[in-house]
Amino acid sequence: MLYEDTIASFPALVKRLGVLDQDSGVRLIGESGGKKIYAFVTRFGPKYTLMTYTLGKGGAPGRRIQTLEFEGLREIEETLKMLAKGRLRAWIY
């Protein structure tokens, strides 16, 4: 069974990322280069992985743009601030 919860604010997003399980993840809709994107964040130990995709037809993820790895919460937080401007649209699963 899939469990998903909406994250309503950026501080709540950072808090949830800090306690993210290895079998969980976060997805959010953001913007990069003036285009809407999907971003997925996962965690393994202290490292976070961020994968960004174009926003495809019907709102599904399209082509993968990039995959980045971060050493800690502070680094991923700064990158997500640049991607998630304005109203936050994020979910934890």
PDB file of N, CA and C in Angstrom:
ATOM      1  N   MET A   1       0.834  -1.176   0.000  1.00  0.00           N
ATOM      2  CA  MET A   1       0.000   0.000   0.000  1.00  0.00           C
ATOM      3  C   MET A   1       0.881   1.243   0.000  1.00  0.00           C
ATOM      4  N   LEU A   2       0.574   2.169  -0.853  1.00  0.00           N
ATOM      5  CA  LEU A   2       1.336   3.405  -0.971  1.00  0.00           C
ATOM      6  C   LEU A   2       0.806   4.438   0.014  1.00  0.00           C
ATOM      7  N   TYR A   3       1.720   5.040   0.753  1.00  0.00           N
ATOM      8  CA  TYR A   3       1.370   6.099   1.692  1.00  0.00           C
ATOM      9  C   TYR A   3       2.003   7.377   1.188  1.00  0.00           C
ATOM     10  N   GLU A   4       1.226   8.447   1.120  1.00  0.00           N
ATOM     11  CA  GLU A   4       1.755   9.729   0.666  1.00  0.00           C
ATOM     12  C   GLU A   4       1.139  10.829   1.524  1.00  0.00           C
ATOM     13  N   ASP A   5       1.963  11.815   1.880  1.00  0.00           N
ATOM     14  CA  ASP A   5       1.512  12.920   2.722  1.00  0.00           C
ATOM     15  C   ASP A   5       1.974  14.229   2.094  1.00  0.00           C
ATOM     16  N   THR A   6       1.110  15.208   2.050  1.00  0.00           N
ATOM     17  CA  THR A   6       1.443  16.518   1.499  1.00  0.00           C
ATOM     18  C   THR A   6       2.307  17.292   2.491  1.00  0.00           C
ATOM     19  N   ILE A   7       3.303  17.990   1.977  1.00  0.00           N
ATOM     20  CA  ILE A   7       4.156  18.857   2.793  1.00  0.00           C
ATOM     21  C   ILE A   7       3.803  20.287   2.420  1.00  0.00           C
ATOM     22  N   ALA A   8       3.365  21.072   3.404  1.00  0.00           N
ATOM     23  CA  ALA A   8       2.781  22.381   3.128  1.00  0.00           C
ATOM     24  C   ALA A   8       3.747  23.557   3.188  1.00  0.00           C
ATOM     25  N   SER A   9       4.924  23.396   3.797  1.00  0.00           N
ATOM     26  CA  SER A   9       5.835  24.534   3.923  1.00  0.00           C
ATOM     27  C   SER A   9       7.281  24.073   3.764  1.00  0.00           C
ATOM     28  N   PHE A  10       8.156  25.015   3.440  1.00  0.00           N
ATOM     29  CA  PHE A  10       9.557  24.662   3.266  1.00  0.00           C
ATOM     30  C   PHE A  10      10.201  24.208   4.579  1.00  0.00           C
ATOM     31  N   PRO A  11       9.932  24.863   5.716  1.00  0.00           N
ATOM     32  CA  PRO A  11      10.486  24.357   6.979  1.00  0.00           C
ATOM     33  C   PRO A  11      10.019  22.931   7.290  1.00  0.00           C
ATOM     34  N   ALA A  12       8.773  22.608   6.964  1.00  0.00           N
ATOM     35  CA  ALA A  12       8.278  21.240   7.178  1.00  0.00           C
ATOM     36  C   ALA A  12       8.998  20.264   6.248  1.00  0.00           C
ATOM     37  N   LEU A  13       9.290  20.697   5.029  1.00  0.00           N
ATOM     38  CA  LEU A  13      10.040  19.864   4.085  1.00  0.00           C
ATOM     39  C   LEU A  13      11.419  19.540   4.644  1.00  0.00           C
ATOM     40  N   VAL A  14      12.122  20.535   5.136  1.00  0.00           N
ATOM     41  CA  VAL A  14      13.465  20.331   5.687  1.00  0.00           C
ATOM     42  C   VAL A  14      13.407  19.395   6.897  1.00  0.00           C
ATOM     43  N   LYS A  15      12.410  19.589   7.753  1.00  0.00           N
ATOM     44  CA  LYS A  15      12.261  18.719   8.926  1.00  0.00           C
ATOM     45  C   LYS A  15      12.044  17.275   8.502  1.00  0.00           C
ATOM     46  N   ARG A  16      11.188  17.060   7.505  1.00  0.00           N
ATOM     47  CA  ARG A  16      10.907  15.694   7.040  1.00  0.00           C
ATOM     48  C   ARG A  16      12.122  15.078   6.356  1.00  0.00           C
ATOM     49  N   LEU A  17      12.890  15.884   5.635  1.00  0.00           N
ATOM     50  CA  LEU A  17      14.111  15.370   5.005  1.00  0.00           C
ATOM     51  C   LEU A  17      15.127  14.920   6.045  1.00  0.00           C
ATOM     52  N   GLY A  18      15.164  15.612   7.175  1.00  0.00           N
ATOM     53  CA  GLY A  18      16.106  15.272   8.233  1.00  0.00           C
ATOM     54  C   GLY A  18      15.860  13.911   8.859  1.00  0.00           C
ATOM     55  N   VAL A  19      14.636  13.411   8.768  1.00  0.00           N
ATOM     56  CA  VAL A  19      14.294  12.103   9.347  1.00  0.00           C
ATOM     57  C   VAL A  19      13.820  11.118   8.279  1.00  0.00           C
ATOM     58  N   LEU A  20      14.169  11.379   7.038  1.00  0.00           N
ATOM     59  CA  LEU A  20      13.726  10.547   5.918  1.00  0.00           C
ATOM     60  C   LEU A  20      14.295   9.136   6.030  1.00  0.00           C
ATOM     61  N   ASP A  21      13.422   8.137   5.947  1.00  0.00           N
ATOM     62  CA  ASP A  21      13.845   6.736   5.971  1.00  0.00           C
ATOM     63  C   ASP A  21      14.462   6.351   4.635  1.00  0.00           C
ATOM     64  N   GLN A  22      15.207   5.252   4.632  1.00  0.00           N
ATOM     65  CA  GLN A  22      15.841   4.783   3.405  1.00  0.00           C
ATOM     66  C   GLN A  22      14.839   4.240   2.393  1.00  0.00           C
ATOM     67  N   ASP A  23      13.651   3.872   2.825  1.00  0.00           N
ATOM     68  CA  ASP A  23      12.648   3.377   1.893  1.00  0.00           C
ATOM     69  C   ASP A  23      11.580   4.431   1.594  1.00  0.00           C
ATOM     70  N   SER A  24      11.856   5.675   1.925  1.00  0.00           N
ATOM     71  CA  SER A  24      10.946   6.789   1.674  1.00  0.00           C
ATOM     72  C   SER A  24      11.581   7.749   0.681  1.00  0.00           C
ATOM     73  N   GLY A  25      10.814   8.724   0.284  1.00  0.00           N
ATOM     74  CA  GLY A  25      11.335   9.751  -0.606  1.00  0.00           C
ATOM     75  C   GLY A  25      10.419  10.955  -0.611  1.00  0.00           C
ATOM     76  N   VAL A  26      10.871  11.996  -1.266  1.00  0.00           N
ATOM     77  CA  VAL A  26      10.094  13.223  -1.415  1.00  0.00           C
ATOM     78  C   VAL A  26      10.033  13.546  -2.898  1.00  0.00           C
ATOM     79  N   ARG A  27       8.879  13.942  -3.347  1.00  0.00           N
ATOM     80  CA  ARG A  27       8.765  14.454  -4.714  1.00  0.00           C
ATOM     81  C   ARG A  27       8.204  15.858  -4.638  1.00  0.00           C
ATOM     82  N   LEU A  28       8.671  16.699  -5.510  1.00  0.00           N
ATOM     83  CA  LEU A  28       8.157  18.061  -5.540  1.00  0.00           C
ATOM     84  C   LEU A  28       8.167  18.591  -6.955  1.00  0.00           C
ATOM     85  N   ILE A  29       7.298  19.540  -7.187  1.00  0.00           N
ATOM     86  CA  ILE A  29       7.261  20.230  -8.465  1.00  0.00           C
ATOM     87  C   ILE A  29       7.972  21.548  -8.263  1.00  0.00           C
ATOM     88  N   GLY A  30       8.952  21.816  -9.102  1.00  0.00           N
ATOM     89  CA  GLY A  30       9.738  23.034  -8.979  1.00  0.00           C
ATOM     90  C   GLY A  30       9.978  23.660 -10.333  1.00  0.00           C
ATOM     91  N   GLU A  31      11.008  24.483 -10.394  1.00  0.00           N
ATOM     92  CA  GLU A  31      11.334  25.195 -11.624  1.00  0.00           C
ATOM     93  C   GLU A  31      12.847  25.271 -11.776  1.00  0.00           C
ATOM     94  N   SER A  32      13.298  25.028 -12.998  1.00  0.00           N
ATOM     95  CA  SER A  32      14.717  25.130 -13.313  1.00  0.00           C
ATOM     96  C   SER A  32      14.850  25.632 -14.744  1.00  0.00           C
ATOM     97  N   GLY A  33      15.600  26.692 -14.917  1.00  0.00           N
ATOM     98  CA  GLY A  33      15.778  27.246 -16.255  1.00  0.00           C
ATOM     99  C   GLY A  33      14.494  27.767 -16.863  1.00  0.00           C
ATOM    100  N   GLY A  34      13.569  28.209 -16.014  1.00  0.00           N
ATOM    101  CA  GLY A  34      12.299  28.753 -16.504  1.00  0.00           C
ATOM    102  C   GLY A  34      11.283  27.683 -16.874  1.00  0.00           C
ATOM    103  N   LYS A  35      11.599  26.408 -16.629  1.00  0.00           N
ATOM    104  CA  LYS A  35      10.680  25.322 -16.969  1.00  0.00           C
ATOM    105  C   LYS A  35      10.303  24.540 -15.716  1.00  0.00           C
ATOM    106  N   LYS A  36       9.076  24.051 -15.698  1.00  0.00           N
ATOM    107  CA  LYS A  36       8.619  23.237 -14.573  1.00  0.00           C
ATOM    108  C   LYS A  36       9.315  21.885 -14.611  1.00  0.00           C
ATOM    109  N   ILE A  37       9.658  21.404 -13.421  1.00  0.00           N
ATOM    110  CA  ILE A  37      10.337  20.111 -13.301  1.00  0.00           C
ATOM    111  C   ILE A  37       9.737  19.300 -12.156  1.00  0.00           C
ATOM    112  N   TYR A  38      10.002  18.013 -12.194  1.00  0.00           N
ATOM    113  CA  TYR A  38       9.763  17.126 -11.065  1.00  0.00           C
ATOM    114  C   TYR A  38      11.105  16.889 -10.414  1.00  0.00           C
ATOM    115  N   ALA A  39      11.149  16.902  -9.095  1.00  0.00           N
ATOM    116  CA  ALA A  39      12.368  16.578  -8.354  1.00  0.00           C
ATOM    117  C   ALA A  39      12.031  15.476  -7.355  1.00  0.00           C
ATOM    118  N   PHE A  40      12.884  14.473  -7.303  1.00  0.00           N
ATOM    119  CA  PHE A  40      12.742  13.367  -6.368  1.00  0.00           C
ATOM    120  C   PHE A  40      13.964  13.336  -5.467  1.00  0.00           C
ATOM    121  N   VAL A  41      13.746  13.223  -4.163  1.00  0.00           N
ATOM    122  CA  VAL A  41      14.837  13.176  -3.194  1.00  0.00           C
ATOM    123  C   VAL A  41      14.741  11.863  -2.427  1.00  0.00           C
ATOM    124  N   THR A  42      15.858  11.159  -2.341  1.00  0.00           N
ATOM    125  CA  THR A  42      15.955   9.956  -1.518  1.00  0.00           C
ATOM    126  C   THR A  42      17.163  10.103  -0.607  1.00  0.00           C
ATOM    127  N   ARG A  43      17.233   9.222   0.385  1.00  0.00           N
ATOM    128  CA  ARG A  43      18.334   9.299   1.349  1.00  0.00           C
ATOM    129  C   ARG A  43      18.861   7.896   1.623  1.00  0.00           C
ATOM    130  N   PHE A  44      20.161   7.791   1.680  1.00  0.00           N
ATOM    131  CA  PHE A  44      20.810   6.554   2.098  1.00  0.00           C
ATOM    132  C   PHE A  44      21.901   6.932   3.083  1.00  0.00           C
ATOM    133  N   GLY A  45      21.684   6.625   4.357  1.00  0.00           N
ATOM    134  CA  GLY A  45      22.624   7.046   5.397  1.00  0.00           C
ATOM    135  C   GLY A  45      22.625   8.565   5.475  1.00  0.00           C
ATOM    136  N   PRO A  46      23.801   9.187   5.498  1.00  0.00           N
ATOM    137  CA  PRO A  46      23.866  10.643   5.577  1.00  0.00           C
ATOM    138  C   PRO A  46      23.728  11.332   4.212  1.00  0.00           C
ATOM    139  N   LYS A  47      23.758  10.565   3.111  1.00  0.00           N
ATOM    140  CA  LYS A  47      23.746  11.147   1.765  1.00  0.00           C
ATOM    141  C   LYS A  47      22.341  11.222   1.180  1.00  0.00           C
ATOM    142  N   TYR A  48      22.112  12.293   0.444  1.00  0.00           N
ATOM    143  CA  TYR A  48      20.853  12.514  -0.249  1.00  0.00           C
ATOM    144  C   TYR A  48      21.106  12.480  -1.750  1.00  0.00           C
ATOM    145  N   THR A  49      20.149  11.942  -2.487  1.00  0.00           N
ATOM    146  CA  THR A  49      20.214  11.938  -3.942  1.00  0.00           C
ATOM    147  C   THR A  49      19.034  12.741  -4.466  1.00  0.00           C
ATOM    148  N   LEU A  50      19.301  13.637  -5.401  1.00  0.00           N
ATOM    149  CA  LEU A  50      18.277  14.466  -6.035  1.00  0.00           C
ATOM    150  C   LEU A  50      18.267  14.137  -7.517  1.00  0.00           C
ATOM    151  N   MET A  51      17.119  13.708  -8.019  1.00  0.00           N
ATOM    152  CA  MET A  51      16.948  13.456  -9.444  1.00  0.00           C
ATOM    153  C   MET A  51      15.904  14.427  -9.962  1.00  0.00           C
ATOM    154  N   THR A  52      16.223  15.128 -11.048  1.00  0.00           N
ATOM    155  CA  THR A  52      15.279  16.074 -11.629  1.00  0.00           C
ATOM    156  C   THR A  52      14.886  15.601 -13.020  1.00  0.00           C
ATOM    157  N   TYR A  53      13.612  15.793 -13.331  1.00  0.00           N
ATOM    158  CA  TYR A  53      13.023  15.368 -14.599  1.00  0.00           C
ATOM    159  C   TYR A  53      12.206  16.511 -15.183  1.00  0.00           C
ATOM    160  N   THR A  54      12.090  16.527 -16.507  1.00  0.00           N
ATOM    161  CA  THR A  54      11.171  17.470 -17.131  1.00  0.00           C
ATOM    162  C   THR A  54       9.759  17.078 -16.715  1.00  0.00           C
ATOM    163  N   LEU A  55       8.856  18.027 -16.746  1.00  0.00           N
ATOM    164  CA  LEU A  55       7.458  17.740 -16.436  1.00  0.00           C
ATOM    165  C   LEU A  55       6.797  17.349 -17.749  1.00  0.00           C
ATOM    166  N   GLY A  56       6.436  16.083 -17.877  1.00  0.00           N
ATOM    167  CA  GLY A  56       5.887  15.553 -19.116  1.00  0.00           C
ATOM    168  C   GLY A  56       4.408  15.833 -19.276  1.00  0.00           C
ATOM    169  N   LYS A  57       3.871  15.288 -20.347  1.00  0.00           N
ATOM    170  CA  LYS A  57       2.445  15.451 -20.647  1.00  0.00           C
ATOM    171  C   LYS A  57       1.607  14.807 -19.546  1.00  0.00           C
ATOM    172  N   GLY A  58       0.544  15.472 -19.178  1.00  0.00           N
ATOM    173  CA  GLY A  58      -0.337  14.966 -18.136  1.00  0.00           C
ATOM    174  C   GLY A  58       0.242  15.063 -16.741  1.00  0.00           C
ATOM    175  N   GLY A  59       1.383  15.746 -16.583  1.00  0.00           N
ATOM    176  CA  GLY A  59       1.987  15.930 -15.271  1.00  0.00           C
ATOM    177  C   GLY A  59       2.912  14.815 -14.831  1.00  0.00           C
ATOM    178  N   ALA A  60       3.150  13.848 -15.707  1.00  0.00           N
ATOM    179  CA  ALA A  60       4.056  12.741 -15.366  1.00  0.00           C
ATOM    180  C   ALA A  60       5.505  13.168 -15.579  1.00  0.00           C
ATOM    181  N   PRO A  61       6.446  12.529 -14.874  1.00  0.00           N
ATOM    182  CA  PRO A  61       7.858  12.833 -15.119  1.00  0.00           C
ATOM    183  C   PRO A  61       8.232  12.479 -16.553  1.00  0.00           C
ATOM    184  N   GLY A  62       9.008  13.355 -17.165  1.00  0.00           N
ATOM    185  CA  GLY A  62       9.479  13.127 -18.525  1.00  0.00           C
ATOM    186  C   GLY A  62      10.926  12.678 -18.521  1.00  0.00           C
ATOM    187  N   ARG A  63      11.740  13.337 -19.342  1.00  0.00           N
ATOM    188  CA  ARG A  63      13.158  12.998 -19.491  1.00  0.00           C
ATOM    189  C   ARG A  63      13.938  13.435 -18.253  1.00  0.00           C
ATOM    190  N   ARG A  64      14.882  12.569 -17.836  1.00  0.00           N
ATOM    191  CA  ARG A  64      15.721  12.929 -16.686  1.00  0.00           C
ATOM    192  C   ARG A  64      16.697  14.022 -17.097  1.00  0.00           C
ATOM    193  N   ILE A  65      16.805  15.047 -16.266  1.00  0.00           N
ATOM    194  CA  ILE A  65      17.701  16.169 -16.523  1.00  0.00           C
ATOM    195  C   ILE A  65      19.051  15.917 -15.862  1.00  0.00           C
ATOM    196  N   GLN A  66      19.020  15.574 -14.573  1.00  0.00           N
ATOM    197  CA  GLN A  66      20.281  15.350 -13.857  1.00  0.00           C
ATOM    198  C   GLN A  66      20.046  14.567 -12.580  1.00  0.00           C
ATOM    199  N   THR A  67      21.126  14.004 -12.079  1.00  0.00           N
ATOM    200  CA  THR A  67      21.146  13.329 -10.785  1.00  0.00           C
ATOM    201  C   THR A  67      22.311  13.896  -9.999  1.00  0.00           C
ATOM    202  N   LEU A  68      22.038  14.352  -8.778  1.00  0.00           N
ATOM    203  CA  LEU A  68      23.070  14.931  -7.922  1.00  0.00           C
ATOM    204  C   LEU A  68      23.064  14.226  -6.579  1.00  0.00           C
ATOM    205  N   GLU A  69      24.229  14.150  -5.957  1.00  0.00           N
ATOM    206  CA  GLU A  69      24.350  13.565  -4.632  1.00  0.00           C
ATOM    207  C   GLU A  69      24.864  14.634  -3.673  1.00  0.00           C
ATOM    208  N   PHE A  70      24.306  14.659  -2.467  1.00  0.00           N
ATOM    209  CA  PHE A  70      24.660  15.650  -1.456  1.00  0.00           C
ATOM    210  C   PHE A  70      25.114  14.942  -0.191  1.00  0.00           C
ATOM    211  N   GLU A  71      26.085  15.518   0.482  1.00  0.00           N
ATOM    212  CA  GLU A  71      26.663  14.925   1.682  1.00  0.00           C
ATOM    213  C   GLU A  71      25.816  15.118   2.932  1.00  0.00           C
ATOM    214  N   GLY A  72      24.911  16.086   2.924  1.00  0.00           N
ATOM    215  CA  GLY A  72      24.129  16.337   4.129  1.00  0.00           C
ATOM    216  C   GLY A  72      22.904  17.182   3.861  1.00  0.00           C
ATOM    217  N   LEU A  73      22.124  17.368   4.903  1.00  0.00           N
ATOM    218  CA  LEU A  73      20.853  18.082   4.819  1.00  0.00           C
ATOM    219  C   LEU A  73      21.023  19.533   4.377  1.00  0.00           C
ATOM    220  N   ARG A  74      22.029  20.222   4.894  1.00  0.00           N
ATOM    221  CA  ARG A  74      22.224  21.645   4.568  1.00  0.00           C
ATOM    222  C   ARG A  74      22.414  21.853   3.059  1.00  0.00           C
ATOM    223  N   GLU A  75      23.184  20.966   2.436  1.00  0.00           N
ATOM    224  CA  GLU A  75      23.443  21.091   0.995  1.00  0.00           C
ATOM    225  C   GLU A  75      22.179  20.893   0.169  1.00  0.00           C
ATOM    226  N   ILE A  76      21.414  19.858   0.476  1.00  0.00           N
ATOM    227  CA  ILE A  76      20.191  19.592  -0.289  1.00  0.00           C
ATOM    228  C   ILE A  76      19.163  20.696  -0.047  1.00  0.00           C
ATOM    229  N   GLU A  77      19.146  21.242   1.166  1.00  0.00           N
ATOM    230  CA  GLU A  77      18.223  22.324   1.494  1.00  0.00           C
ATOM    231  C   GLU A  77      18.465  23.540   0.598  1.00  0.00           C
ATOM    232  N   GLU A  78      19.705  23.916   0.427  1.00  0.00           N
ATOM    233  CA  GLU A  78      20.038  25.086  -0.399  1.00  0.00           C
ATOM    234  C   GLU A  78      19.632  24.874  -1.855  1.00  0.00           C
ATOM    235  N   THR A  79      19.847  23.678  -2.365  1.00  0.00           N
ATOM    236  CA  THR A  79      19.480  23.383  -3.755  1.00  0.00           C
ATOM    237  C   THR A  79      17.971  23.384  -3.931  1.00  0.00           C
ATOM    238  N   LEU A  80      17.251  22.803  -2.991  1.00  0.00           N
ATOM    239  CA  LEU A  80      15.795  22.765  -3.092  1.00  0.00           C
ATOM    240  C   LEU A  80      15.181  24.162  -2.990  1.00  0.00           C
ATOM    241  N   LYS A  81      15.816  25.066  -2.244  1.00  0.00           N
ATOM    242  CA  LYS A  81      15.329  26.453  -2.169  1.00  0.00           C
ATOM    243  C   LYS A  81      15.323  27.094  -3.547  1.00  0.00           C
ATOM    244  N   MET A  82      16.320  26.763  -4.353  1.00  0.00           N
ATOM    245  CA  MET A  82      16.391  27.327  -5.710  1.00  0.00           C
ATOM    246  C   MET A  82      15.352  26.700  -6.639  1.00  0.00           C
ATOM    247  N   LEU A  83      15.018  25.442  -6.409  1.00  0.00           N
ATOM    248  CA  LEU A  83      14.066  24.751  -7.270  1.00  0.00           C
ATOM    249  C   LEU A  83      12.615  25.022  -6.885  1.00  0.00           C
ATOM    250  N   ALA A  84      12.340  25.140  -5.607  1.00  0.00           N
ATOM    251  CA  ALA A  84      10.967  25.265  -5.102  1.00  0.00           C
ATOM    252  C   ALA A  84      10.656  26.700  -4.722  1.00  0.00           C
ATOM    253  N   LYS A  85      10.559  27.550  -5.711  1.00  0.00           N
ATOM    254  CA  LYS A  85      10.239  28.958  -5.462  1.00  0.00           C
ATOM    255  C   LYS A  85       8.731  29.132  -5.407  1.00  0.00           C
ATOM    256  N   GLY A  86       8.281  30.088  -4.610  1.00  0.00           N
ATOM    257  CA  GLY A  86       6.844  30.329  -4.502  1.00  0.00           C
ATOM    258  C   GLY A  86       6.174  29.288  -3.627  1.00  0.00           C
ATOM    259  N   ARG A  87       4.932  28.974  -3.973  1.00  0.00           N
ATOM    260  CA  ARG A  87       4.145  28.009  -3.193  1.00  0.00           C
ATOM    261  C   ARG A  87       4.736  26.605  -3.333  1.00  0.00           C
ATOM    262  N   LEU A  88       4.990  25.972  -2.210  1.00  0.00           N
ATOM    263  CA  LEU A  88       5.578  24.626  -2.207  1.00  0.00           C
ATOM    264  C   LEU A  88       4.538  23.598  -2.597  1.00  0.00           C
ATOM    265  N   ARG A  89       4.907  22.737  -3.555  1.00  0.00           N
ATOM    266  CA  ARG A  89       4.094  21.592  -3.953  1.00  0.00           C
ATOM    267  C   ARG A  89       4.964  20.358  -3.781  1.00  0.00           C
ATOM    268  N   ALA A  90       4.850  19.712  -2.612  1.00  0.00           N
ATOM    269  CA  ALA A  90       5.721  18.569  -2.297  1.00  0.00           C
ATOM    270  C   ALA A  90       4.933  17.502  -1.542  1.00  0.00           C
ATOM    271  N   TRP A  91       5.407  16.260  -1.709  1.00  0.00           N
ATOM    272  CA  TRP A  91       4.789  15.109  -1.079  1.00  0.00           C
ATOM    273  C   TRP A  91       5.875  14.155  -0.604  1.00  0.00           C
ATOM    274  N   ILE A  92       5.620  13.493   0.520  1.00  0.00           N
ATOM    275  CA  ILE A  92       6.526  12.474   1.015  1.00  0.00           C
ATOM    276  C   ILE A  92       5.838  11.121   0.828  1.00  0.00           C
ATOM    277  N   TYR A  93       6.626  10.159   0.447  1.00  0.00           N
ATOM    278  CA  TYR A  93       6.054   8.809   0.249  1.00  0.00           C
ATOM    279  C   TYR A  93       6.937   7.777   0.909  1.00  0.00           C
TER     280      TYR A  93
END
